XYZ file of C-alpha atoms in Angstrom:
584
model
C -19.174 -60.611 -69.214
C -19.258 -57.194 -67.499
C -22.570 -56.554 -69.049
C -23.951 -59.702 -67.784
C -22.832 -58.954 -64.151
C -24.325 -55.372 -64.430
C -27.603 -57.031 -65.566
C -27.532 -59.257 -62.440
C -26.847 -56.329 -60.238
C -29.671 -54.301 -61.878
C -32.086 -57.188 -61.055
C -30.774 -57.264 -57.512
C -31.503 -53.489 -57.028
C -35.094 -54.124 -58.325
C -35.479 -56.785 -55.736
C -34.120 -54.712 -52.954
C -36.428 -51.842 -53.996
C -39.386 -54.229 -53.765
C -38.206 -55.279 -50.257
C -38.047 -51.495 -49.467
C -34.338 -51.863 -48.542
C -33.272 -49.414 -51.328
C -35.423 -46.278 -51.979
C -37.892 -46.769 -54.966
C -36.662 -43.612 -56.629
C -32.897 -44.547 -56.469
C -31.187 -44.818 -59.798
C -27.652 -46.086 -59.159
C -25.124 -45.914 -61.937
C -23.745 -49.471 -61.597
C -20.063 -49.885 -62.195
C -18.252 -53.202 -62.477
C -14.520 -53.095 -62.888
C -11.939 -55.706 -63.391
C -9.649 -56.422 -60.396
C -5.854 -55.844 -60.630
C -5.158 -58.745 -58.271
C -6.904 -62.024 -59.019
C -6.838 -62.976 -55.381
C -9.631 -60.433 -55.124
C -11.684 -62.087 -57.814
C -12.107 -61.341 -61.523
C -14.565 -58.352 -61.132
C -15.643 -55.940 -58.383
C -18.266 -53.422 -57.727
C -18.679 -50.506 -55.206
C -22.638 -50.713 -55.512
C -23.057 -51.257 -51.774
C -20.922 -48.308 -50.808
C -22.624 -46.131 -53.374
C -26.157 -47.039 -52.053
C -25.393 -47.302 -48.380
C -26.450 -43.726 -47.533
C -29.753 -43.773 -49.439
C -30.555 -47.239 -47.957
C -29.527 -45.993 -44.421
C -27.291 -49.109 -44.115
C -23.776 -49.906 -43.269
C -21.961 -50.557 -46.562
C -20.861 -54.023 -45.683
C -24.378 -54.809 -44.364
C -25.886 -53.700 -47.612
C -23.168 -55.700 -49.559
C -24.308 -58.811 -47.864
C -27.933 -58.076 -48.734
C -26.923 -57.569 -52.368
C -25.051 -60.909 -52.378
C -27.922 -62.681 -50.711
C -30.346 -61.422 -53.416
C -28.088 -61.660 -56.449
C -29.737 -64.013 -59.076
C -28.097 -67.321 -59.822
C -25.855 -67.428 -62.908
C -23.595 -69.978 -64.416
C -21.043 -67.227 -64.870
C -20.589 -66.477 -61.106
C -18.750 -68.988 -59.047
C -18.803 -67.102 -55.764
C -18.717 -63.612 -54.232
C -17.157 -62.051 -51.223
C -17.134 -58.680 -49.353
C -13.835 -56.878 -49.146
C -12.687 -53.712 -47.387
C -15.418 -51.107 -46.479
C -17.947 -52.765 -48.763
C -16.604 -53.741 -52.088
C -18.148 -56.895 -53.582
C -15.602 -59.191 -55.189
C -16.921 -61.461 -57.964
C -15.136 -64.715 -58.863
C -16.107 -66.280 -62.246
C -16.878 -69.910 -63.021
C -13.784 -71.278 -64.810
C -15.775 -74.060 -66.434
C -18.077 -71.400 -67.968
C -14.894 -69.393 -69.016
C -13.442 -72.399 -70.731
C -16.695 -73.067 -72.532
C -16.693 -69.460 -73.910
C -13.283 -70.043 -75.439
C -14.655 -73.109 -77.336
C -17.684 -71.183 -78.494
C -15.531 -68.219 -79.776
C -13.373 -70.486 -81.742
C -16.311 -72.052 -83.477
C -17.875 -68.638 -84.330
C -16.511 -66.776 -87.357
C -16.957 -63.515 -85.461
C -15.224 -64.821 -82.356
C -18.368 -64.409 -80.274
C -18.757 -60.699 -81.146
C -22.477 -60.196 -80.670
C -24.268 -58.454 -83.632
C -26.504 -55.392 -83.037
C -30.017 -56.449 -82.156
C -31.354 -53.543 -84.222
C -28.822 -52.480 -86.981
C -28.529 -48.842 -87.670
C -28.036 -47.044 -90.990
C -24.887 -45.202 -90.127
C -23.396 -42.482 -92.251
C -19.673 -42.056 -91.597
C -18.213 -38.793 -92.805
C -14.517 -39.214 -93.147
C -11.241 -37.905 -94.720
C -12.784 -35.060 -96.824
C -9.684 -33.637 -98.411
C -9.569 -30.431 -100.460
C -9.130 -31.449 -104.016
C -7.234 -28.259 -104.865
C -4.219 -29.688 -103.160
C -2.692 -33.007 -102.281
C -3.552 -34.753 -99.091
C -1.440 -33.661 -96.200
C -0.844 -35.084 -92.575
C -3.936 -33.175 -91.453
C -6.024 -35.636 -93.314
C -4.485 -38.756 -91.712
C -6.591 -38.805 -88.550
C -9.937 -38.285 -90.143
C -9.131 -41.043 -92.724
C -7.948 -43.717 -90.391
C -10.061 -43.191 -87.351
C -13.163 -42.976 -89.370
C -12.195 -46.076 -91.343
C -11.623 -48.108 -88.184
C -14.874 -47.048 -86.587
C -16.701 -47.857 -89.870
C -15.056 -51.311 -90.011
C -16.092 -51.969 -86.391
C -19.733 -50.891 -87.023
C -19.831 -53.332 -90.059
C -18.569 -56.152 -87.945
C -21.442 -55.596 -85.587
C -23.940 -55.740 -88.440
C -24.796 -52.064 -88.985
C -25.372 -50.805 -92.512
C -22.429 -48.315 -92.904
C -22.496 -45.654 -95.641
C -19.106 -43.996 -96.047
C -19.228 -40.415 -97.295
C -16.071 -38.635 -98.484
C -17.224 -34.900 -98.429
C -14.400 -33.566 -100.559
C -13.791 -29.839 -101.231
C -14.310 -29.652 -104.888
C -16.187 -26.243 -105.289
C -15.583 -22.669 -104.630
C -13.690 -19.583 -105.762
C -10.236 -21.312 -105.726
C -11.356 -23.596 -108.489
C -11.803 -20.591 -110.835
C -8.004 -19.739 -110.319
C -7.098 -23.415 -110.951
C -9.251 -23.812 -114.052
C -7.965 -20.590 -115.512
C -4.442 -21.886 -115.102
C -5.367 -25.217 -116.720
C -6.900 -23.208 -119.647
C -3.600 -21.176 -119.939
C -1.421 -24.255 -119.856
C -3.553 -25.998 -122.522
C -3.286 -23.071 -124.769
C 0.506 -23.544 -124.510
C 0.031 -27.149 -125.583
C 1.251 -28.349 -122.162
C 0.347 -31.903 -121.102
C -2.245 -31.265 -118.395
C -1.877 -34.666 -116.735
C 1.870 -33.923 -116.342
C 1.095 -30.482 -115.052
C -1.139 -31.933 -112.326
C 1.291 -34.687 -111.384
C 2.288 -32.441 -108.366
C -0.782 -30.644 -107.237
C 1.101 -28.498 -104.752
C 3.369 -27.110 -107.453
C 0.379 -26.612 -109.778
C -1.557 -24.788 -106.997
C 1.311 -22.396 -106.115
C 1.900 -21.605 -109.792
C -1.881 -20.812 -110.224
C -1.863 -18.667 -107.095
C 1.245 -16.889 -108.346
C -0.452 -16.042 -111.650
C -3.562 -14.893 -109.734
C -1.504 -12.611 -107.631
C 0.636 -11.103 -110.390
C -1.853 -10.619 -113.169
C -5.099 -8.797 -112.986
C -6.172 -10.147 -116.394
C -5.631 -13.668 -115.083
C -7.504 -12.849 -111.767
C -10.419 -11.507 -113.841
C -10.496 -14.702 -115.997
C -10.382 -16.778 -112.822
C -13.464 -14.916 -111.403
C -15.226 -15.319 -114.746
C -14.572 -19.086 -114.653
C -16.158 -19.369 -111.186
C -19.403 -17.890 -112.653
C -19.147 -20.156 -115.692
C -18.576 -23.210 -113.529
C -21.481 -22.426 -111.251
C -23.795 -21.699 -114.234
C -22.950 -25.124 -115.765
C -20.765 -23.986 -118.675
C -19.800 -27.243 -120.597
C -16.147 -26.445 -121.394
C -15.515 -25.192 -117.976
C -17.159 -28.166 -116.372
C -14.988 -30.418 -118.618
C -11.815 -28.868 -117.188
C -13.248 -29.009 -113.602
C -13.981 -32.698 -114.090
C -10.413 -33.346 -115.408
C -8.924 -31.595 -112.447
C -11.191 -33.574 -110.089
C -10.257 -36.895 -111.695
C -6.591 -36.298 -111.179
C -7.004 -34.991 -107.718
C -9.103 -37.904 -106.644
C -6.569 -40.306 -108.173
C -3.986 -38.870 -105.819
C -6.327 -39.400 -102.888
C -7.211 -42.941 -103.763
C -3.579 -43.858 -104.130
C -3.134 -42.707 -100.549
C -6.174 -44.649 -99.372
C -4.806 -47.808 -101.013
C -1.494 -47.372 -99.210
C -3.273 -46.688 -95.885
C -5.713 -49.652 -96.367
C -8.568 -47.344 -95.828
C -11.972 -48.473 -97.308
C -12.863 -45.515 -99.477
C -13.791 -45.778 -103.050
C -14.845 -43.316 -105.778
C -18.492 -44.283 -105.140
C -18.053 -42.909 -101.562
C -17.233 -39.416 -102.869
C -19.993 -37.004 -102.547
C -18.315 -33.504 -102.543
C -19.437 -29.904 -102.058
C -20.378 -29.792 -105.755
C -23.035 -32.440 -105.301
C -25.050 -30.150 -103.003
C -24.542 -26.887 -105.054
C -27.895 -27.085 -106.783
C -29.760 -27.590 -103.474
C -28.438 -24.615 -101.539
C -31.099 -22.246 -102.725
C -33.790 -24.722 -101.550
C -32.046 -24.853 -98.160
C -32.407 -21.088 -97.913
C -35.975 -21.063 -99.076
C -37.004 -23.742 -96.481
C -35.326 -21.805 -93.685
C -37.084 -18.709 -94.814
C -40.390 -20.455 -94.950
C -39.995 -21.435 -91.398
C -39.068 -17.878 -90.358
C -35.671 -19.061 -89.096
C -33.625 -16.564 -91.170
C -32.867 -13.080 -90.178
C -31.057 -10.493 -92.325
C -27.912 -8.942 -90.766
C -25.660 -6.662 -92.706
C -27.047 -8.037 -96.028
C -26.431 -11.619 -95.003
C -29.082 -14.210 -94.219
C -28.481 -15.779 -90.730
C -29.972 -18.091 -88.179
C -29.470 -16.653 -84.748
C -29.227 -19.331 -81.955
C -29.956 -18.400 -78.379
C -28.002 -21.324 -76.994
C -24.804 -19.841 -78.581
C -23.864 -16.323 -77.232
C -20.918 -14.007 -77.607
C -18.997 -12.463 -74.637
C -21.626 -9.667 -74.600
C -24.474 -12.208 -74.241
C -25.852 -11.723 -77.774
C -26.841 -14.701 -79.819
C -24.272 -15.892 -82.376
C -25.349 -16.043 -86.083
C -24.969 -19.007 -88.358
C -24.487 -17.306 -91.726
C -26.372 -19.307 -94.354
C -26.030 -16.865 -97.367
C -23.502 -14.021 -97.626
C -24.258 -10.439 -98.663
C -24.087 -10.839 -102.503
C -25.580 -14.361 -102.639
C -22.606 -16.544 -101.791
C -22.885 -19.699 -99.669
C -20.714 -21.042 -96.878
C -19.636 -24.384 -95.411
C -22.713 -24.257 -93.085
C -25.094 -24.112 -96.003
C -23.491 -27.150 -97.706
C -23.395 -29.021 -94.415
C -27.132 -28.400 -93.814
C -27.907 -29.745 -97.366
C -25.682 -32.763 -96.768
C -27.399 -33.498 -93.409
C -30.851 -33.277 -95.086
C -29.716 -35.574 -97.905
C -28.323 -38.149 -95.469
C -31.495 -38.211 -93.537
C -34.099 -38.115 -96.327
C -32.206 -39.946 -99.145
C -29.752 -42.271 -97.200
C -32.283 -42.893 -94.336
C -29.610 -42.474 -91.680
C -30.363 -42.777 -88.011
C -26.819 -42.035 -86.939
C -24.491 -39.473 -88.658
C -20.871 -39.449 -87.571
C -18.447 -36.734 -88.466
C -14.697 -37.377 -88.144
C -13.527 -33.778 -88.292
C -10.849 -31.793 -86.426
C -11.697 -30.944 -82.857
C -11.323 -27.275 -83.767
C -14.543 -27.422 -85.760
C -16.587 -28.240 -82.697
C -18.500 -24.947 -82.515
C -19.328 -25.137 -86.232
C -20.911 -28.572 -85.793
C -22.742 -27.741 -82.704
C -24.359 -24.767 -84.512
C -25.295 -26.653 -87.728
C -26.645 -29.506 -85.650
C -28.844 -27.010 -83.842
C -29.966 -25.443 -87.059
C -30.660 -28.680 -88.869
C -32.850 -29.831 -85.891
C -34.735 -26.611 -85.530
C -35.494 -26.867 -89.344
C -36.634 -30.419 -89.164
C -34.101 -31.478 -91.780
C -33.368 -34.478 -89.594
C -35.618 -36.636 -87.303
C -35.472 -35.863 -83.546
C -34.285 -39.437 -82.989
C -31.376 -39.237 -85.477
C -28.066 -39.116 -83.715
C -25.739 -36.359 -84.982
C -22.205 -36.866 -83.631
C -19.039 -34.785 -84.260
C -16.198 -37.037 -83.269
C -13.398 -34.499 -83.069
C -9.749 -35.291 -82.886
C -6.599 -33.467 -81.913
C -3.545 -32.507 -84.059
C -0.521 -34.418 -84.956
C 2.303 -32.273 -83.555
C 6.132 -32.286 -84.073
C 8.788 -32.468 -81.348
C 8.277 -28.882 -80.567
C 4.613 -29.448 -79.626
C 3.363 -27.454 -82.670
C 1.478 -28.745 -85.669
C 3.706 -31.236 -87.715
C 5.608 -29.289 -90.461
C 8.493 -29.764 -92.879
C 11.883 -28.434 -91.891
C 11.168 -25.378 -94.033
C 7.855 -24.773 -92.170
C 5.697 -26.102 -95.003
C 2.721 -28.527 -94.864
C 3.917 -32.262 -94.910
C 2.323 -34.162 -97.733
C 0.853 -37.432 -96.567
C 2.502 -39.334 -99.358
C 5.917 -38.184 -98.354
C 5.278 -39.158 -94.785
C 4.180 -42.684 -95.660
C 7.163 -43.003 -98.013
C 9.579 -42.074 -95.242
C 7.914 -44.488 -92.915
C 8.428 -47.336 -95.297
C 12.035 -46.398 -95.935
C 12.787 -46.250 -92.237
C 11.054 -49.674 -91.760
C 13.098 -51.070 -94.628
C 16.353 -50.091 -92.917
C 15.221 -51.519 -89.588
C 13.903 -54.812 -91.006
C 17.033 -55.356 -93.172
C 19.350 -54.862 -90.133
C 17.360 -57.475 -88.127
C 16.845 -59.820 -91.131
C 19.793 -59.466 -93.651
C 19.082 -62.865 -95.261
C 15.563 -62.004 -96.462
C 15.037 -61.521 -100.214
C 14.584 -58.078 -101.523
C 10.924 -58.796 -102.297
C 10.264 -59.928 -98.749
C 12.092 -56.890 -97.237
C 10.036 -54.484 -99.204
C 6.795 -56.274 -98.379
C 7.563 -56.396 -94.717
C 8.873 -52.694 -94.717
C 5.647 -51.569 -96.361
C 3.432 -53.268 -93.818
C 5.509 -52.300 -90.773
C 5.982 -48.723 -92.059
C 2.376 -47.927 -92.828
C 1.082 -49.902 -89.813
C 3.444 -47.998 -87.481
C 2.034 -44.629 -88.656
C -1.473 -45.741 -88.338
C -1.153 -47.534 -85.047
C 0.704 -44.646 -83.450
C -2.202 -42.377 -84.273
C -5.063 -44.838 -83.491
C -3.532 -45.781 -80.184
C -3.837 -42.196 -78.877
C -6.957 -40.658 -77.319
C -8.959 -39.389 -80.276
C -9.592 -36.033 -78.794
C -5.959 -35.404 -77.680
C -3.042 -33.949 -79.619
C -0.012 -36.190 -79.885
C 3.672 -35.933 -80.786
C 4.770 -37.600 -83.957
C 8.047 -39.491 -83.623
C 9.351 -42.124 -86.079
C 11.697 -43.762 -83.526
C 9.029 -44.484 -80.966
C 6.367 -45.678 -83.470
C 8.886 -47.975 -85.244
C 10.047 -49.537 -81.857
C 9.598 -53.259 -81.268
C 9.007 -52.404 -77.557
C 5.881 -50.957 -75.975
C 2.457 -50.300 -77.477
C 3.485 -50.134 -81.077
C 2.508 -51.790 -84.391
C 5.923 -53.542 -84.693
C 5.408 -55.091 -81.310
C 1.898 -56.300 -82.078
C 2.749 -57.496 -85.557
C 5.622 -59.598 -84.044
C 3.315 -60.909 -81.378
C 1.009 -62.116 -84.220
C 3.877 -63.945 -85.995
C 5.123 -65.385 -82.656
C 1.723 -66.941 -81.931
C 1.368 -68.127 -85.524
C 4.884 -69.758 -85.494
C 3.583 -72.165 -82.833
C 1.399 -73.825 -85.301
C 4.178 -74.253 -87.827
C 5.583 -76.763 -85.542
C 2.199 -78.641 -85.063
C 1.477 -81.621 -87.273
C -1.808 -81.934 -89.225
C -3.089 -84.774 -86.894
C -2.739 -82.521 -83.889
C -4.427 -79.641 -85.615
C -7.381 -81.908 -86.521
C -7.739 -82.948 -82.809
C -8.379 -79.285 -81.803
C -11.936 -79.286 -83.188
C -13.042 -81.756 -80.517
C -10.595 -80.890 -77.728
C -11.903 -79.096 -74.552
C -10.271 -76.055 -73.077
C -9.061 -76.562 -69.435
C -8.186 -73.709 -67.220
C -6.113 -75.153 -64.352
C -3.339 -72.617 -64.146
C -3.644 -69.025 -63.219
C -2.017 -67.743 -66.509
C -4.531 -69.932 -68.414
C -7.406 -68.323 -66.650
C -6.045 -64.853 -67.086
C -5.564 -65.362 -70.857
C -9.094 -66.802 -71.236
C -10.575 -63.884 -69.212
C -8.698 -61.482 -71.532
C -9.853 -63.222 -74.648
C -13.535 -63.076 -73.812
C -13.253 -59.316 -73.267
C -13.038 -58.852 -77.083
C -16.852 -58.604 -77.625
C -17.088 -55.907 -74.893
C -14.137 -53.895 -76.452
C -15.569 -53.942 -79.925
C -18.951 -52.617 -78.753
C -17.215 -49.813 -76.843
C -15.319 -48.805 -80.019
C -18.609 -48.682 -81.864
C -20.427 -46.719 -79.254
C -17.781 -44.209 -78.397
C -15.710 -44.104 -81.674
C -12.514 -44.715 -79.756
C -10.057 -47.075 -81.622
C -7.475 -46.437 -78.891
C -9.577 -48.656 -76.610
C -9.067 -51.529 -79.089
C -5.392 -50.763 -79.353
C -4.929 -50.857 -75.657
C -6.827 -54.098 -75.483
C -4.603 -55.819 -78.146
C -1.419 -54.547 -76.418
C -2.665 -56.068 -73.109
C -3.688 -59.267 -74.852
C -0.311 -59.737 -76.361
C 1.389 -59.047 -73.027
C -0.964 -61.610 -71.334
C -0.180 -64.213 -73.938
C 3.427 -63.674 -73.473
C 3.150 -64.352 -69.723
C 1.052 -67.418 -70.400
C 3.572 -68.668 -73.066
C 6.487 -68.446 -70.544
C 4.589 -69.947 -67.697
C 2.560 -72.729 -69.503
C 4.609 -74.860 -71.994
C 2.555 -75.766 -74.966
C 4.361 -78.120 -77.358
C 6.705 -79.541 -74.778
C 4.027 -80.559 -72.208
C 3.479 -84.380 -72.020
C -0.224 -84.229 -71.254
C -2.052 -84.396 -74.642
C -5.193 -82.871 -73.360
C -3.339 -79.950 -71.775
C -1.305 -79.495 -74.939
C -4.547 -79.360 -77.089
C -6.110 -76.962 -74.570
C -3.328 -74.563 -74.708
C -3.168 -74.720 -78.395
C -6.744 -73.631 -78.535
C -5.906 -70.672 -76.278
C -3.083 -69.711 -78.657
C -5.284 -70.286 -81.669
C -8.029 -67.910 -80.328
C -5.304 -65.388 -79.393
C -4.072 -65.371 -82.948
C -7.429 -64.959 -84.311
C -8.267 -62.212 -81.948
C -5.016 -60.265 -82.631
C -5.650 -60.595 -86.310
C -9.341 -59.647 -86.238
C -8.513 -56.670 -83.968
C -5.775 -55.324 -86.228
C -8.034 -55.691 -89.137
C -10.555 -53.443 -87.385
C -7.828 -50.946 -87.211
C -7.091 -51.337 -90.911
C -3.708 -52.922 -90.212
C -2.400 -55.873 -92.263
C -0.618 -58.679 -90.546
C 2.493 -60.714 -91.542
C 3.408 -64.393 -91.640
C 7.115 -63.567 -90.695
C 9.131 -60.598 -89.574
């Protein structure tokens, strides 16, 4: 809708340039906004005020010229000039009603597919397999998952990549401890049931025993050289660690599978090739025994170029080396033309630098979009990164369990007559959804305060509120007989009341919102839209009786508005990876 109006205004600007009213070199950034007061139309633009000075015209005079030259459209009913030169645009309500009918007949609710689908690699979650997933992995997992779902809805080919940390010196310590436990006839799977405990025990042995530390270092070399027994231990550790991760993904309703895992170990054999190619292009400089790429666009406080260390003194590699190999693989083997990294905002400089190196080296095509979609941290009430009461890292599994337990208490208090099975199901959906929605509804790049009480509230922009809104809309159709439902297919939408028009206008914004999420990787935009849609429907429901109205055509029209609201809420929540409920 907004896009169509923008196109009309762009055509108008071209016409006014041809008439030499607007300078030929003018490139206005046309903005169209929704009005707060429907008395001022549905949409408004400040184009005339923005172009008045270049055109050497009074803003209201130029606004009239814009209106006079605006191409005809079935979407626009009328326009008017307001204030110092705003142009208010009133939409054709018959056209709006027609869009509701069209959306209901379309399985994608009129969300337009991409004209040219992209191959999009989405890098998300990426836990360190040496430990269990903690709260720091939540944002990468669920924001990346939501954006990936949205891109898929638009027809893009999405390739999820879980770049897990499954390599490096810490694994020598862990494997040495596994070897030690096995020699004691300990059950390894039991030992690994709590990775945090296992890791701390291995670290304790490493710190207290020089012999153990020596063995751990030896096992790093053996692992890197492909020793069969060492690799067998490493694979066993990875399998258990990944099982922990995928249990979490299942609880979170995140679409990540074992096939999506391509960890640091996958690129290990290619790291020497990366160094050789950089050397062949004269991009490497030796500095204190290390091989580096110096980038003029990144300087320290003294104005000297900052290095990107590719290979350490002694031959070791760094995260940057692995990332370069991964980008090259994603370009050359996965044929990506958009690569999206959902990684902590604090890694911004790292990604700016490796993006620069990979482009200078020609590892990716110039037209390939490399995007670091950074996110802020989840903080406690004290404004600091969320920790346990003892100051330790919070396991993600413990956080989700507590959310479900709190939701169970809340749901049971509201619905004491529900069966235990129903209570647990609703509590699971409400608890997990509350954690996810509280995160996804925040601006991606901002930090936020984690608070169970606010996220589990049935008031405000929360998952419980939206889940209840879904059940409320759905409950209307529990009271509708099959004959009436059958009539909906041929009934026409009528928009005679203000609240009907407002709801219809909000419903057809869905396509625009979905495309915004895909372009900007901002699920919070969708959260805000769904919250507003639920509020608009509530106002419509109070002002416009549905089942009690005597006019059959009006009843069917309002049922269709309710039907599209239910479908939009459900589809929107699905894009967020949130399950819905039949009852609460």
